[in-house]
Amino acid sequence: MSEGVEWAVHCCLTLAWLGDERPVPAARLAAGYELPTAYLNKQLQALVRAGVLESVAGAKGGFRLARPLEKITLMDVVAAVEGPEDAFQCQEIRRRGMGAGAPEGRYRAPCAVSTAMRRAELAWRRALAAQTLAEIQAAAERQAPDLGRGVRRWYGQDG
Amino acid sequence: MSEGVEWAVHCCLTLAWLGDERPVPAARLAAGYELPTAYLNKQLQALVRAGVLESVAGAKGGFRLARPLEKITLMDVVAAVEGPEDAFQCQEIRRRGMGAGAPEGRYRAPCAVSTAMRRAELAWRRALAAQTLAEIQAAAERQAPDLGRGVRRWYGQDG
């Protein structure tokens, strides 16, 4: 899995702490975590395509949340950044070699290996979909109640 | 995830269908699914290190199951082939940029993003560990009851 997932989740949390009055440019979000702007921008665009973020054009443009953290699950972010494909990609090797001469219809049902692997990926996806970014934000704030204030101060929205 | 997981599971099933009288060389297992021998051999060695397969040296050597399919889970195979690391690797970006000046102790607890991602990977691992290769073999045989006979015929152990 790419580092993009970690970046994307943290950026969503940052945007939530900043509120949605002012969109934040990719370069500012990147600076907040010392990330490469161009590569982060790719992830942010993916989040826009997934409807997680909104992109605002223009000199004062940037990114903001398209919906509240309560309505964004980890699954939304992982699917946006990593794509919808399963990690396990069945190559149907059962059809090769000794399986090549099998009768028509032998391969109508999905491979039992693939089915078992997909079952596990479904469990993973369900666990991702069961967790919202709001819950992650709440957990982070339980560890450090002044996190949001720190973010706003760093972005110059405080004081 | 690499193709090696699919290869490894199929090879374990093949070895189970062949029984453990005669070890099977990597080249023969590779031919059974038209796989590259050298790369498959790497996966088979990983399964040996994990205690899933046994390797027998010598002219009549090769691989056989180290234990029955009932005692091999998908988790065993995936861990052997892919390694024990989580797919999500937390890079602790929370400590960078705006997080760099945080007070001592702020980062004692694991990052809430990482914790949430790990929760999902645990669900995946639990689902892998809950499925044995014996169950996958049984599912494959429900689709094609003569699978084992076909494998033995191809490997010249029948008739």
XYZ file of C-alpha atoms in Angstrom:
318
model
C 0.000 0.000 0.000
C 1.321 3.439 -0.880
C 2.143 6.152 1.648
C -0.649 8.126 -0.002
C -3.279 6.667 2.304
C -1.573 8.043 5.409
C -1.111 11.409 3.692
C -4.711 11.557 2.514
C -6.225 10.768 5.898
C -4.014 13.285 7.693
C -4.859 15.978 5.130
C -8.580 15.351 5.569
C -8.172 15.720 9.341
C -6.198 18.934 8.842
C -8.896 20.354 6.565
C -11.518 19.457 9.162
C -9.590 21.237 11.908
C -9.194 24.290 9.691
C -12.889 24.433 8.849
C -14.131 25.142 5.364
C -14.056 28.936 5.160
C -10.787 29.040 3.253
C -9.570 26.344 0.805
C -5.973 25.233 1.435
C -3.482 24.953 -1.452
C -1.693 21.630 -1.972
C 1.658 23.288 -1.223
C 0.435 24.412 2.215
C -0.981 20.971 3.023
C 2.311 19.432 1.891
C 4.317 21.818 4.067
C 2.196 20.886 7.078
C 3.620 17.361 6.940
C 6.830 17.998 4.917
C 5.498 16.031 1.950
C 6.394 16.419 -1.740
C 3.762 18.795 -3.135
C 3.436 17.293 -6.613
C 2.907 13.774 -5.328
C 0.525 14.915 -2.594
C -1.398 16.875 -5.196
C -2.000 13.609 -7.071
C -3.577 12.110 -3.959
C -5.669 15.217 -3.351
C -6.966 15.109 -6.931
C -7.888 11.455 -6.402
C -9.846 12.481 -3.303
C -11.633 15.138 -5.373
C -12.592 12.557 -8.004
C -13.920 10.354 -5.204
C -16.066 13.193 -3.859
C -14.162 13.375 -0.570
C -12.593 16.787 -1.255
C -13.580 19.798 -3.325
C -11.061 21.705 -5.343
C -11.455 25.474 -5.649
C -9.709 27.148 -8.586
C -8.028 30.547 -8.601
C -5.396 32.517 -6.718
C -7.140 31.882 -3.380
C -8.013 28.324 -4.418
C -7.106 25.028 -2.892
C -8.805 22.062 -1.292
C -11.540 21.675 1.271
C -13.692 18.796 2.498
C -16.655 17.981 0.255
C -18.554 16.517 3.197
C -18.112 16.256 6.962
C -15.710 13.674 8.435
C -18.712 11.759 9.785
C -19.586 10.946 6.173
C -16.096 9.893 5.077
C -14.970 6.358 5.864
C -11.469 4.937 5.713
C -12.758 2.818 2.825
C -13.587 5.987 0.848
C -10.032 7.255 1.272
C -8.306 3.915 0.581
C -10.427 3.315 -2.523
C -9.707 6.845 -3.782
C -5.948 6.553 -3.292
C -5.314 2.869 -3.989
C -8.053 2.205 -6.519
C -10.961 -0.198 -6.213
C -9.034 -3.355 -7.194
C -8.512 -6.206 -4.778
C -4.934 -6.694 -3.623
C -5.229 -10.331 -4.621
C -5.550 -10.598 -8.388
C -6.480 -14.112 -9.517
C -4.435 -15.020 -12.610
C -6.502 -18.176 -13.218
C -3.471 -20.433 -13.172
C -5.898 -23.314 -12.634
C -6.575 -23.149 -16.381
C -2.940 -23.602 -17.328
C -0.733 -26.641 -17.665
C -2.597 -29.650 -16.323
C -5.837 -27.628 -16.306
C -5.615 -26.682 -19.982
C -7.423 -29.751 -21.270
C -10.333 -29.589 -18.841
C -13.879 -29.961 -20.152
C -15.973 -26.892 -21.026
C -17.726 -25.589 -17.963
C -15.062 -26.675 -15.482
C -14.175 -23.009 -14.926
C -17.649 -21.550 -14.793
C -17.501 -21.111 -10.994
C -14.786 -18.807 -9.632
C -11.599 -20.489 -8.435
C -11.899 -21.640 -4.810
C -8.537 -20.019 -4.009
C -9.714 -16.691 -5.364
C -13.016 -16.961 -3.488
C -11.191 -17.575 -0.201
C -8.835 -14.650 -0.749
C -11.735 -12.372 -1.667
C -13.543 -13.342 1.505
C -10.615 -11.996 3.518
C -10.448 -8.793 1.473
C -14.149 -8.277 2.083
C -13.510 -8.479 5.824
C -10.802 -5.833 5.388
C -13.083 -3.584 3.352
C -15.892 -3.970 5.852
C -13.539 -2.953 8.664
C -12.404 0.081 6.652
C -15.981 1.056 5.843
C -16.952 0.735 9.503
C -14.558 3.500 10.556
C -15.233 7.161 9.792
C -12.614 9.884 9.752
C -14.652 11.576 12.487
C -13.906 8.636 14.770
C -10.211 8.836 13.915
C -10.229 12.577 14.606
C -11.922 11.951 17.951
C -9.323 9.304 18.842
C -6.492 11.694 17.930
C -8.050 14.431 20.065
C -8.398 12.097 23.025
C -4.609 11.685 22.866
C -3.960 15.399 22.328
C -6.947 17.657 23.015
C -5.162 20.736 21.616
C -4.408 19.186 18.214
C -6.956 21.289 16.339
C -5.724 24.495 17.968
C -2.151 23.597 17.023
C -3.143 23.035 13.398
C -5.030 26.336 13.213
C -2.114 28.175 14.783
C 0.343 26.658 12.315
C -1.909 27.620 9.406
C -2.223 31.141 10.757
C -5.931 31.028 11.512
C -5.533 31.654 15.244
C -4.787 34.672 17.376
C 0.099 -8.642 -3.476
C 2.349 -10.856 -5.577
C 1.135 -13.711 -7.767
C 3.110 -15.958 -5.457
C 0.166 -16.417 -3.110
C -2.005 -17.955 -5.835
C 0.900 -20.151 -6.942
C 1.670 -21.275 -3.402
C -1.906 -22.225 -2.535
C -2.367 -24.146 -5.781
C 0.913 -25.994 -5.278
C -0.107 -26.994 -1.747
C -3.400 -28.373 -3.112
C -1.523 -30.249 -5.840
C 0.841 -31.793 -3.286
C -2.154 -32.833 -1.188
C -3.817 -34.511 -4.171
C -0.584 -36.312 -4.983
C -0.142 -37.581 -1.430
C 3.217 -37.572 0.299
C 4.847 -40.778 -0.921
C 6.960 -39.031 -3.534
C 8.333 -35.454 -3.225
C 7.709 -33.318 -6.316
C 10.518 -31.217 -7.846
C 9.925 -27.484 -8.315
C 10.210 -27.874 -12.098
C 7.353 -30.395 -12.128
C 5.145 -28.208 -9.922
C 5.945 -25.263 -12.200
C 5.052 -27.253 -15.304
C 1.710 -28.205 -13.769
C 0.646 -24.547 -13.925
C 3.081 -23.259 -16.599
C 4.931 -21.114 -14.055
C 8.566 -19.938 -14.143
C 10.489 -22.571 -12.162
C 13.078 -20.291 -10.560
C 10.506 -17.844 -9.255
C 8.175 -20.597 -8.077
C 11.125 -22.215 -6.329
C 11.555 -19.016 -4.288
C 7.951 -19.299 -3.104
C 8.357 -22.986 -2.303
C 11.474 -22.249 -0.250
C 9.517 -19.597 1.631
C 6.851 -22.213 2.396
C 9.583 -24.545 3.674
C 10.937 -21.839 5.979
C 7.388 -21.308 7.252
C 7.005 -25.013 8.013
C 4.243 -25.490 5.440
C 6.306 -27.643 3.074
C 9.247 -29.976 3.514
C 12.093 -30.056 1.051
C 13.755 -33.381 0.287
C 17.276 -33.244 -1.151
C 18.734 -35.558 -3.775
C 18.003 -36.880 -7.260
C 14.552 -38.039 -6.223
C 14.057 -34.944 -4.069
C 11.495 -32.201 -4.202
C 8.724 -30.784 -2.062
C 5.932 -32.287 -0.024
C 3.501 -30.985 2.579
C 4.966 -30.697 6.074
C 1.510 -31.069 7.602
C -2.015 -31.859 6.434
C -4.097 -29.161 4.685
C -6.369 -29.058 7.749
C -3.440 -27.547 9.649
C -2.473 -24.966 7.030
C -4.410 -21.707 6.933
C -4.460 -19.088 4.193
C -2.733 -16.828 6.727
C 0.197 -19.279 6.930
C 0.648 -19.165 3.162
C 0.188 -15.395 2.797
C 2.616 -14.702 5.663
C 5.171 -17.104 4.165
C 4.999 -15.570 0.687
C 4.309 -11.906 1.446
C 6.101 -11.571 4.760
C 4.599 -10.684 8.118
C 4.511 -6.902 7.595
C 1.265 -4.968 7.454
C 0.375 -3.551 4.051
C -0.112 -0.169 5.713
C 3.215 1.125 6.974
C 2.822 4.191 9.175
C 5.520 6.732 8.311
C 4.648 8.883 11.329
C 4.065 11.986 9.249
C 2.226 13.401 12.274
C 5.666 14.192 13.741
C 6.748 16.283 10.744
C 6.122 19.862 9.755
C 3.561 21.335 12.087
C 3.985 18.352 14.421
C 7.738 18.769 14.789
C 7.576 21.168 17.714
C 5.102 19.153 19.773
C 5.819 18.553 23.453
C 7.546 15.379 24.652
C 5.027 12.616 25.126
C 2.632 13.784 22.429
C 3.603 10.747 20.340
C 3.652 8.131 23.045
C 0.375 6.583 21.875
C 0.277 5.183 18.343
C -1.134 7.470 15.662
C -4.929 7.195 15.451
C -4.708 6.804 11.660
C -2.316 3.897 12.004
C -4.479 2.288 14.697
C -7.548 2.449 12.452
C -5.683 0.978 9.489
C -4.265 -1.798 11.649
C -7.744 -2.644 12.887
C -8.777 -3.353 9.299
C -5.672 -5.424 8.595
C -6.409 -7.462 11.700
C -9.865 -8.238 10.306
C -8.172 -9.367 7.070
C -5.687 -11.549 8.926
C -8.405 -13.067 11.061
C -10.376 -13.954 7.914
C -7.257 -15.519 6.375
C -6.504 -17.466 9.547
C -10.096 -18.727 9.695
C -9.782 -20.545 6.361
C -7.757 -23.741 5.996
C -6.426 -25.102 2.731
C -8.511 -28.210 3.423
C -11.645 -26.082 3.144
C -10.406 -24.584 -0.113
C -9.639 -28.052 -1.447
C -13.122 -29.225 -0.478
C -14.678 -26.212 -2.219
C -12.642 -26.918 -5.372
C -13.733 -30.568 -5.316
C -17.368 -29.587 -4.934
C -16.995 -27.755 -8.247
C -15.027 -30.562 -9.893
C -15.119 -33.878 -8.026
C -12.486 -35.450 -10.321
C -9.862 -32.735 -9.733
C -7.609 -34.945 -7.622
C -7.750 -37.775 -10.144
C -6.870 -35.332 -12.939
C -3.859 -34.067 -11.002
C -2.623 -37.607 -10.261
C -3.069 -38.597 -13.892
C -1.118 -35.565 -15.094
C 1.691 -36.346 -12.658
C 1.743 -39.952 -13.802
C 0.653 -41.492 -10.519
C -2.489 -43.063 -11.934
C -3.204 -46.094 -14.039
